[in-house]
Amino acid sequence: MSRRRNVQQEGLEGPPPEERKRPIGRRNSQGIRIDPEVEAEPEPRRTTISAYVENEPGVLARVSGLFHRRQFNIESLTVGPTQNEGYSRITLVVEEPDPGIDQIQKQLEKLIPVIHVRELDRNPVARELIILKVDGEEPDKVQAITDMYDGEALDAGPETVTVQITGSEEKIDDAIDAFKQFNIREIARTGQAALARGAEETARVEERHT
């Protein structure tokens, strides 16, 4: 007589052990089974982080070194002076899970020349700039594409045309695709520069000159 029949004869319902659904997931040190969905690493997301720093030698090297040591995934980094003499703004575009984004901010805040760090909202005021050098065999068509992206021709000769486009990351990506038909010879692209929208300040006033 089979095991299933024995179970039924004893008044117990359900399939025999070999047919039962087994739990999945590993156990922790206390022997408790961990749900794989809970344990799964969060999905990375792309975001912009702004750091307000004292304008002193070596600050950019310290920030770059931090990202290298911690192996954070940085997409772009720009730095430039602010309206306050002696202070600069570093804008970083990163792609990390939420725990990684939190760690980036915490680690940046530990650097001595950093005054203030914050993650900008999902839709900051942000722009990039790109300079493209393409073949000059069809200058009129190149100019038409440049105008379509509100760009500007910077240099034109018998062999090449160099243009400038400014806009969002998506606009810059689209412009690159549009200019590929003219054989792109060289590209120089900046990282993202960004500020918080509206009246909200990107860096808190009380933290600027502490």
PDB file of C-alpha atoms in Angstrom:
ATOM      1  CA  MET A   1       0.000   0.000   0.000  1.00  0.00           C
ATOM      2  CA  SER A   2       1.368   3.435  -0.927  1.00  0.00           C
ATOM      3  CA  ARG A   3       2.294   6.199   1.481  1.00  0.00           C
ATOM      4  CA  ARG A   4      -0.599   8.305   0.158  1.00  0.00           C
ATOM      5  CA  ARG A   5      -3.079   5.545   1.030  1.00  0.00           C
ATOM      6  CA  ASN A   6      -1.568   5.182   4.492  1.00  0.00           C
ATOM      7  CA  VAL A   7      -2.025   8.899   5.102  1.00  0.00           C
ATOM      8  CA  GLN A   8      -5.610   8.774   3.905  1.00  0.00           C
ATOM      9  CA  GLN A   9      -6.361   5.718   6.037  1.00  0.00           C
ATOM     10  CA  GLU A  10      -4.993   7.505   9.110  1.00  0.00           C
ATOM     11  CA  GLY A  11      -7.388  10.381   8.492  1.00  0.00           C
ATOM     12  CA  LEU A  12      -4.744  12.922   7.413  1.00  0.00           C
ATOM     13  CA  GLU A  13      -5.412  15.001   4.330  1.00  0.00           C
ATOM     14  CA  GLY A  14      -2.895  16.224   1.789  1.00  0.00           C
ATOM     15  CA  PRO A  15      -0.172  14.828  -0.443  1.00  0.00           C
ATOM     16  CA  PRO A  16       2.708  12.677   0.785  1.00  0.00           C
ATOM     17  CA  PRO A  17       5.954  14.461   1.774  1.00  0.00           C
ATOM     18  CA  GLU A  18       7.625  13.965  -1.612  1.00  0.00           C
ATOM     19  CA  GLU A  19       4.778  15.840  -3.313  1.00  0.00           C
ATOM     20  CA  ARG A  20       4.500  18.726  -0.892  1.00  0.00           C
ATOM     21  CA  LYS A  21       5.618  22.226  -1.874  1.00  0.00           C
ATOM     22  CA  ARG A  22       8.878  23.045  -0.131  1.00  0.00           C
ATOM     23  CA  PRO A  23       9.714  26.544   1.182  1.00  0.00           C
ATOM     24  CA  ILE A  24      12.369  28.485  -0.686  1.00  0.00           C
ATOM     25  CA  GLY A  25      15.041  30.885   0.492  1.00  0.00           C
ATOM     26  CA  ARG A  26      18.047  30.487   2.723  1.00  0.00           C
ATOM     27  CA  ARG A  27      18.020  30.531   6.537  1.00  0.00           C
ATOM     28  CA  ASN A  28      19.768  33.170   8.625  1.00  0.00           C
ATOM     29  CA  SER A  29      22.083  32.470  11.576  1.00  0.00           C
ATOM     30  CA  GLN A  30      19.040  31.960  13.856  1.00  0.00           C
ATOM     31  CA  GLY A  31      17.588  29.354  11.508  1.00  0.00           C
ATOM     32  CA  ILE A  32      14.777  31.610  10.321  1.00  0.00           C
ATOM     33  CA  ARG A  33      14.011  31.298   6.632  1.00  0.00           C
ATOM     34  CA  ILE A  34      14.448  34.543   4.660  1.00  0.00           C
ATOM     35  CA  ASP A  35      11.964  35.462   1.951  1.00  0.00           C
ATOM     36  CA  PRO A  36      13.970  35.843  -1.304  1.00  0.00           C
ATOM     37  CA  GLU A  37      11.842  38.839  -2.315  1.00  0.00           C
ATOM     38  CA  VAL A  38      12.722  40.620   0.923  1.00  0.00           C
ATOM     39  CA  GLU A  39      16.381  39.711   0.633  1.00  0.00           C
ATOM     40  CA  ALA A  40      16.667  40.840  -3.014  1.00  0.00           C
ATOM     41  CA  GLU A  41      18.870  43.879  -3.575  1.00  0.00           C
ATOM     42  CA  PRO A  42      16.944  47.073  -4.448  1.00  0.00           C
ATOM     43  CA  GLU A  43      16.981  48.167  -8.067  1.00  0.00           C
ATOM     44  CA  PRO A  44      19.431  50.985  -8.876  1.00  0.00           C
ATOM     45  CA  ARG A  45      18.014  54.350  -9.873  1.00  0.00           C
ATOM     46  CA  ARG A  46      19.521  57.406 -11.498  1.00  0.00           C
ATOM     47  CA  THR A  47      19.620  60.571  -9.414  1.00  0.00           C
ATOM     48  CA  THR A  48      21.408  63.913  -9.032  1.00  0.00           C
ATOM     49  CA  ILE A  49      23.390  64.879  -5.929  1.00  0.00           C
ATOM     50  CA  SER A  50      24.603  68.426  -5.269  1.00  0.00           C
ATOM     51  CA  ALA A  51      27.526  69.185  -2.948  1.00  0.00           C
ATOM     52  CA  TYR A  52      28.371  72.722  -1.806  1.00  0.00           C
ATOM     53  CA  VAL A  53      32.092  72.847  -1.015  1.00  0.00           C
ATOM     54  CA  GLU A  54      34.875  75.199  -0.054  1.00  0.00           C
ATOM     55  CA  ASN A  55      36.908  76.071  -3.113  1.00  0.00           C
ATOM     56  CA  GLU A  56      40.274  74.748  -2.016  1.00  0.00           C
ATOM     57  CA  PRO A  57      42.985  72.726  -3.799  1.00  0.00           C
ATOM     58  CA  GLY A  58      42.395  68.990  -3.876  1.00  0.00           C
ATOM     59  CA  VAL A  59      38.665  68.949  -3.135  1.00  0.00           C
ATOM     60  CA  LEU A  60      37.777  67.370  -6.473  1.00  0.00           C
ATOM     61  CA  ALA A  61      40.493  64.745  -6.027  1.00  0.00           C
ATOM     62  CA  ARG A  62      39.056  63.844  -2.611  1.00  0.00           C
ATOM     63  CA  VAL A  63      35.558  63.431  -4.020  1.00  0.00           C
ATOM     64  CA  SER A  64      36.825  61.356  -6.956  1.00  0.00           C
ATOM     65  CA  GLY A  65      38.926  59.242  -4.598  1.00  0.00           C
ATOM     66  CA  LEU A  66      35.890  58.568  -2.425  1.00  0.00           C
ATOM     67  CA  PHE A  67      33.919  57.235  -5.376  1.00  0.00           C
ATOM     68  CA  HIS A  68      36.852  55.111  -6.490  1.00  0.00           C
ATOM     69  CA  ARG A  69      37.405  53.550  -3.054  1.00  0.00           C
ATOM     70  CA  ARG A  70      33.735  52.833  -2.466  1.00  0.00           C
ATOM     71  CA  GLN A  71      33.158  51.735  -6.078  1.00  0.00           C
ATOM     72  CA  PHE A  72      30.066  53.868  -6.483  1.00  0.00           C
ATOM     73  CA  ASN A  73      28.631  54.009  -9.993  1.00  0.00           C
ATOM     74  CA  ILE A  74      29.092  57.634 -11.069  1.00  0.00           C
ATOM     75  CA  GLU A  75      27.668  58.725 -14.428  1.00  0.00           C
ATOM     76  CA  SER A  76      28.942  62.319 -14.525  1.00  0.00           C
ATOM     77  CA  LEU A  77      30.634  64.910 -12.329  1.00  0.00           C
ATOM     78  CA  THR A  78      30.848  68.671 -12.841  1.00  0.00           C
ATOM     79  CA  VAL A  79      32.311  71.386 -10.636  1.00  0.00           C
ATOM     80  CA  GLY A  80      32.280  75.159 -10.877  1.00  0.00           C
ATOM     81  CA  PRO A  81      32.214  78.365  -8.819  1.00  0.00           C
ATOM     82  CA  THR A  82      29.030  79.666  -7.204  1.00  0.00           C
ATOM     83  CA  GLN A  83      27.779  83.204  -6.568  1.00  0.00           C
ATOM     84  CA  ASN A  84      29.713  83.154  -3.282  1.00  0.00           C
ATOM     85  CA  GLU A  85      33.440  83.714  -3.634  1.00  0.00           C
ATOM     86  CA  GLY A  86      35.491  80.848  -2.277  1.00  0.00           C
ATOM     87  CA  TYR A  87      32.768  78.217  -2.725  1.00  0.00           C
ATOM     88  CA  SER A  88      32.059  75.748  -5.522  1.00  0.00           C
ATOM     89  CA  ARG A  89      29.215  73.427  -6.419  1.00  0.00           C
ATOM     90  CA  ILE A  90      29.818  69.816  -7.391  1.00  0.00           C
ATOM     91  CA  THR A  91      26.996  68.124  -9.283  1.00  0.00           C
ATOM     92  CA  LEU A  92      27.030  64.336  -9.480  1.00  0.00           C
ATOM     93  CA  VAL A  93      24.794  62.018 -11.459  1.00  0.00           C
ATOM     94  CA  VAL A  94      24.863  58.527  -9.976  1.00  0.00           C
ATOM     95  CA  GLU A  95      23.051  55.254 -10.529  1.00  0.00           C
ATOM     96  CA  GLU A  96      22.798  53.225  -7.342  1.00  0.00           C
ATOM     97  CA  PRO A  97      20.175  51.467  -5.192  1.00  0.00           C
ATOM     98  CA  ASP A  98      18.728  53.604  -2.398  1.00  0.00           C
ATOM     99  CA  PRO A  99      21.211  52.299   0.225  1.00  0.00           C
ATOM    100  CA  GLY A 100      24.076  53.284  -2.079  1.00  0.00           C
ATOM    101  CA  ILE A 101      22.643  56.767  -2.618  1.00  0.00           C
ATOM    102  CA  ASP A 102      22.348  57.231   1.146  1.00  0.00           C
ATOM    103  CA  GLN A 103      25.956  56.116   1.594  1.00  0.00           C
ATOM    104  CA  ILE A 104      27.183  58.542  -1.062  1.00  0.00           C
ATOM    105  CA  GLN A 105      25.617  61.467   0.797  1.00  0.00           C
ATOM    106  CA  LYS A 106      26.909  60.312   4.186  1.00  0.00           C
ATOM    107  CA  GLN A 107      30.443  59.781   2.901  1.00  0.00           C
ATOM    108  CA  LEU A 108      30.510  63.157   1.123  1.00  0.00           C
ATOM    109  CA  GLU A 109      29.361  64.900   4.301  1.00  0.00           C
ATOM    110  CA  LYS A 110      32.417  63.492   6.112  1.00  0.00           C
ATOM    111  CA  LEU A 111      34.843  65.261   3.769  1.00  0.00           C
ATOM    112  CA  ILE A 112      36.212  68.402   5.452  1.00  0.00           C
ATOM    113  CA  PRO A 113      35.744  70.889   2.563  1.00  0.00           C
ATOM    114  CA  VAL A 114      32.114  69.802   1.995  1.00  0.00           C
ATOM    115  CA  ILE A 115      29.607  72.250   3.507  1.00  0.00           C
ATOM    116  CA  HIS A 116      26.295  70.766   2.405  1.00  0.00           C
ATOM    117  CA  VAL A 117      25.118  67.691   0.472  1.00  0.00           C
ATOM    118  CA  ARG A 118      21.653  66.866  -0.800  1.00  0.00           C
ATOM    119  CA  GLU A 119      19.890  64.706  -3.334  1.00  0.00           C
ATOM    120  CA  LEU A 120      17.876  66.847  -5.719  1.00  0.00           C
ATOM    121  CA  ASP A 121      14.296  65.876  -6.480  1.00  0.00           C
ATOM    122  CA  ARG A 122      13.403  63.711  -9.449  1.00  0.00           C
ATOM    123  CA  ASN A 123      12.979  66.730 -11.730  1.00  0.00           C
ATOM    124  CA  PRO A 124      15.657  69.371 -11.000  1.00  0.00           C
ATOM    125  CA  VAL A 125      16.569  72.224 -13.320  1.00  0.00           C
ATOM    126  CA  ALA A 126      19.403  70.466 -15.149  1.00  0.00           C
ATOM    127  CA  ARG A 127      21.368  71.054 -18.342  1.00  0.00           C
ATOM    128  CA  GLU A 128      24.303  69.561 -20.219  1.00  0.00           C
ATOM    129  CA  LEU A 129      26.400  70.924 -23.071  1.00  0.00           C
ATOM    130  CA  ILE A 130      27.918  69.056 -25.986  1.00  0.00           C
ATOM    131  CA  ILE A 131      30.262  70.113 -28.772  1.00  0.00           C
ATOM    132  CA  LEU A 132      30.216  67.926 -31.888  1.00  0.00           C
ATOM    133  CA  LYS A 133      32.575  67.964 -34.852  1.00  0.00           C
ATOM    134  CA  VAL A 134      31.126  66.370 -38.002  1.00  0.00           C
ATOM    135  CA  ASP A 135      32.021  66.094 -41.675  1.00  0.00           C
ATOM    136  CA  GLY A 136      31.429  69.351 -43.549  1.00  0.00           C
ATOM    137  CA  GLU A 137      30.238  67.929 -46.876  1.00  0.00           C
ATOM    138  CA  GLU A 138      26.623  68.949 -46.200  1.00  0.00           C
ATOM    139  CA  PRO A 139      26.833  72.189 -44.192  1.00  0.00           C
ATOM    140  CA  ASP A 140      23.237  73.225 -44.892  1.00  0.00           C
ATOM    141  CA  LYS A 141      21.867  69.961 -43.533  1.00  0.00           C
ATOM    142  CA  VAL A 142      24.164  70.192 -40.521  1.00  0.00           C
ATOM    143  CA  GLN A 143      22.860  73.697 -39.831  1.00  0.00           C
ATOM    144  CA  ALA A 144      19.265  72.499 -40.166  1.00  0.00           C
ATOM    145  CA  ILE A 145      19.798  69.805 -37.530  1.00  0.00           C
ATOM    146  CA  THR A 146      21.625  72.323 -35.340  1.00  0.00           C
ATOM    147  CA  ASP A 147      18.671  74.734 -35.558  1.00  0.00           C
ATOM    148  CA  MET A 148      16.253  71.914 -34.773  1.00  0.00           C
ATOM    149  CA  TYR A 149      18.014  71.454 -31.429  1.00  0.00           C
ATOM    150  CA  ASP A 150      18.393  75.214 -30.776  1.00  0.00           C
ATOM    151  CA  GLY A 151      22.139  74.841 -31.172  1.00  0.00           C
ATOM    152  CA  GLU A 152      24.885  77.051 -32.543  1.00  0.00           C
ATOM    153  CA  ALA A 153      27.574  76.546 -35.173  1.00  0.00           C
ATOM    154  CA  LEU A 154      30.951  77.328 -33.607  1.00  0.00           C
ATOM    155  CA  ASP A 155      33.278  76.593 -36.496  1.00  0.00           C
ATOM    156  CA  ALA A 156      32.872  75.725 -40.177  1.00  0.00           C
ATOM    157  CA  GLY A 157      35.402  74.806 -42.837  1.00  0.00           C
ATOM    158  CA  PRO A 158      35.663  72.820 -46.061  1.00  0.00           C
ATOM    159  CA  GLU A 159      36.153  69.549 -44.173  1.00  0.00           C
ATOM    160  CA  THR A 160      34.352  69.873 -40.834  1.00  0.00           C
ATOM    161  CA  VAL A 161      31.598  71.718 -38.988  1.00  0.00           C
ATOM    162  CA  THR A 162      31.605  72.076 -35.198  1.00  0.00           C
ATOM    163  CA  VAL A 163      28.363  72.797 -33.355  1.00  0.00           C
ATOM    164  CA  GLN A 164      27.186  73.279 -29.790  1.00  0.00           C
ATOM    165  CA  ILE A 165      23.970  71.925 -28.261  1.00  0.00           C
ATOM    166  CA  THR A 166      22.675  72.652 -24.756  1.00  0.00           C
ATOM    167  CA  GLY A 167      19.787  70.899 -23.049  1.00  0.00           C
ATOM    168  CA  SER A 168      18.588  67.996 -20.975  1.00  0.00           C
ATOM    169  CA  GLU A 169      20.324  64.642 -21.014  1.00  0.00           C
ATOM    170  CA  GLU A 170      17.574  63.251 -23.240  1.00  0.00           C
ATOM    171  CA  LYS A 171      17.901  66.134 -25.699  1.00  0.00           C
ATOM    172  CA  ILE A 172      21.670  65.688 -25.905  1.00  0.00           C
ATOM    173  CA  ASP A 173      21.283  61.950 -26.533  1.00  0.00           C
ATOM    174  CA  ASP A 174      18.754  62.630 -29.301  1.00  0.00           C
ATOM    175  CA  ALA A 175      21.039  65.240 -30.880  1.00  0.00           C
ATOM    176  CA  ILE A 176      23.938  62.788 -30.992  1.00  0.00           C
ATOM    177  CA  ASP A 177      21.747  60.284 -32.831  1.00  0.00           C
ATOM    178  CA  ALA A 178      20.640  62.972 -35.296  1.00  0.00           C
ATOM    179  CA  PHE A 179      24.212  64.037 -36.114  1.00  0.00           C
ATOM    180  CA  LYS A 180      25.452  60.482 -36.711  1.00  0.00           C
ATOM    181  CA  GLN A 181      24.353  60.769 -40.347  1.00  0.00           C
ATOM    182  CA  PHE A 182      27.162  63.309 -40.885  1.00  0.00           C
ATOM    183  CA  ASN A 183      29.896  61.072 -39.427  1.00  0.00           C
ATOM    184  CA  ILE A 184      30.703  62.413 -35.983  1.00  0.00           C
ATOM    185  CA  ARG A 185      34.463  62.898 -35.754  1.00  0.00           C
ATOM    186  CA  GLU A 186      34.737  64.130 -32.170  1.00  0.00           C
ATOM    187  CA  ILE A 187      32.545  64.832 -29.169  1.00  0.00           C
ATOM    188  CA  ALA A 188      33.179  66.846 -26.014  1.00  0.00           C
ATOM    189  CA  ARG A 189      30.339  66.523 -23.503  1.00  0.00           C
ATOM    190  CA  THR A 190      30.011  68.094 -20.091  1.00  0.00           C
ATOM    191  CA  GLY A 191      28.374  66.492 -17.127  1.00  0.00           C
ATOM    192  CA  GLN A 192      25.117  67.750 -15.708  1.00  0.00           C
ATOM    193  CA  ALA A 193      24.783  71.108 -13.951  1.00  0.00           C
ATOM    194  CA  ALA A 194      21.678  71.277 -11.778  1.00  0.00           C
ATOM    195  CA  LEU A 195      19.787  73.378  -9.231  1.00  0.00           C
ATOM    196  CA  ALA A 196      16.643  72.794  -7.194  1.00  0.00           C
ATOM    197  CA  ARG A 197      13.420  74.066  -8.746  1.00  0.00           C
ATOM    198  CA  GLY A 198      11.476  77.115  -7.621  1.00  0.00           C
ATOM    199  CA  ALA A 199      12.394  79.216  -4.597  1.00  0.00           C
ATOM    200  CA  GLU A 200      13.953  76.269  -2.779  1.00  0.00           C
ATOM    201  CA  GLU A 201      17.689  76.728  -2.342  1.00  0.00           C
ATOM    202  CA  THR A 202      19.988  73.965  -3.510  1.00  0.00           C
ATOM    203  CA  ALA A 203      22.281  74.622  -0.520  1.00  0.00           C
ATOM    204  CA  ARG A 204      20.895  75.812   2.802  1.00  0.00           C
ATOM    205  CA  VAL A 205      21.777  79.439   3.554  1.00  0.00           C
ATOM    206  CA  GLU A 206      22.763  78.797   7.160  1.00  0.00           C
ATOM    207  CA  GLU A 207      25.301  76.172   6.074  1.00  0.00           C
ATOM    208  CA  ARG A 208      27.074  78.245   3.466  1.00  0.00           C
ATOM    209  CA  HIS A 209      29.530  80.162   5.545  1.00  0.00           C
ATOM    210  CA  THR A 210      29.899  78.082   8.691  1.00  0.00           C
TER     211      THR A 210
END
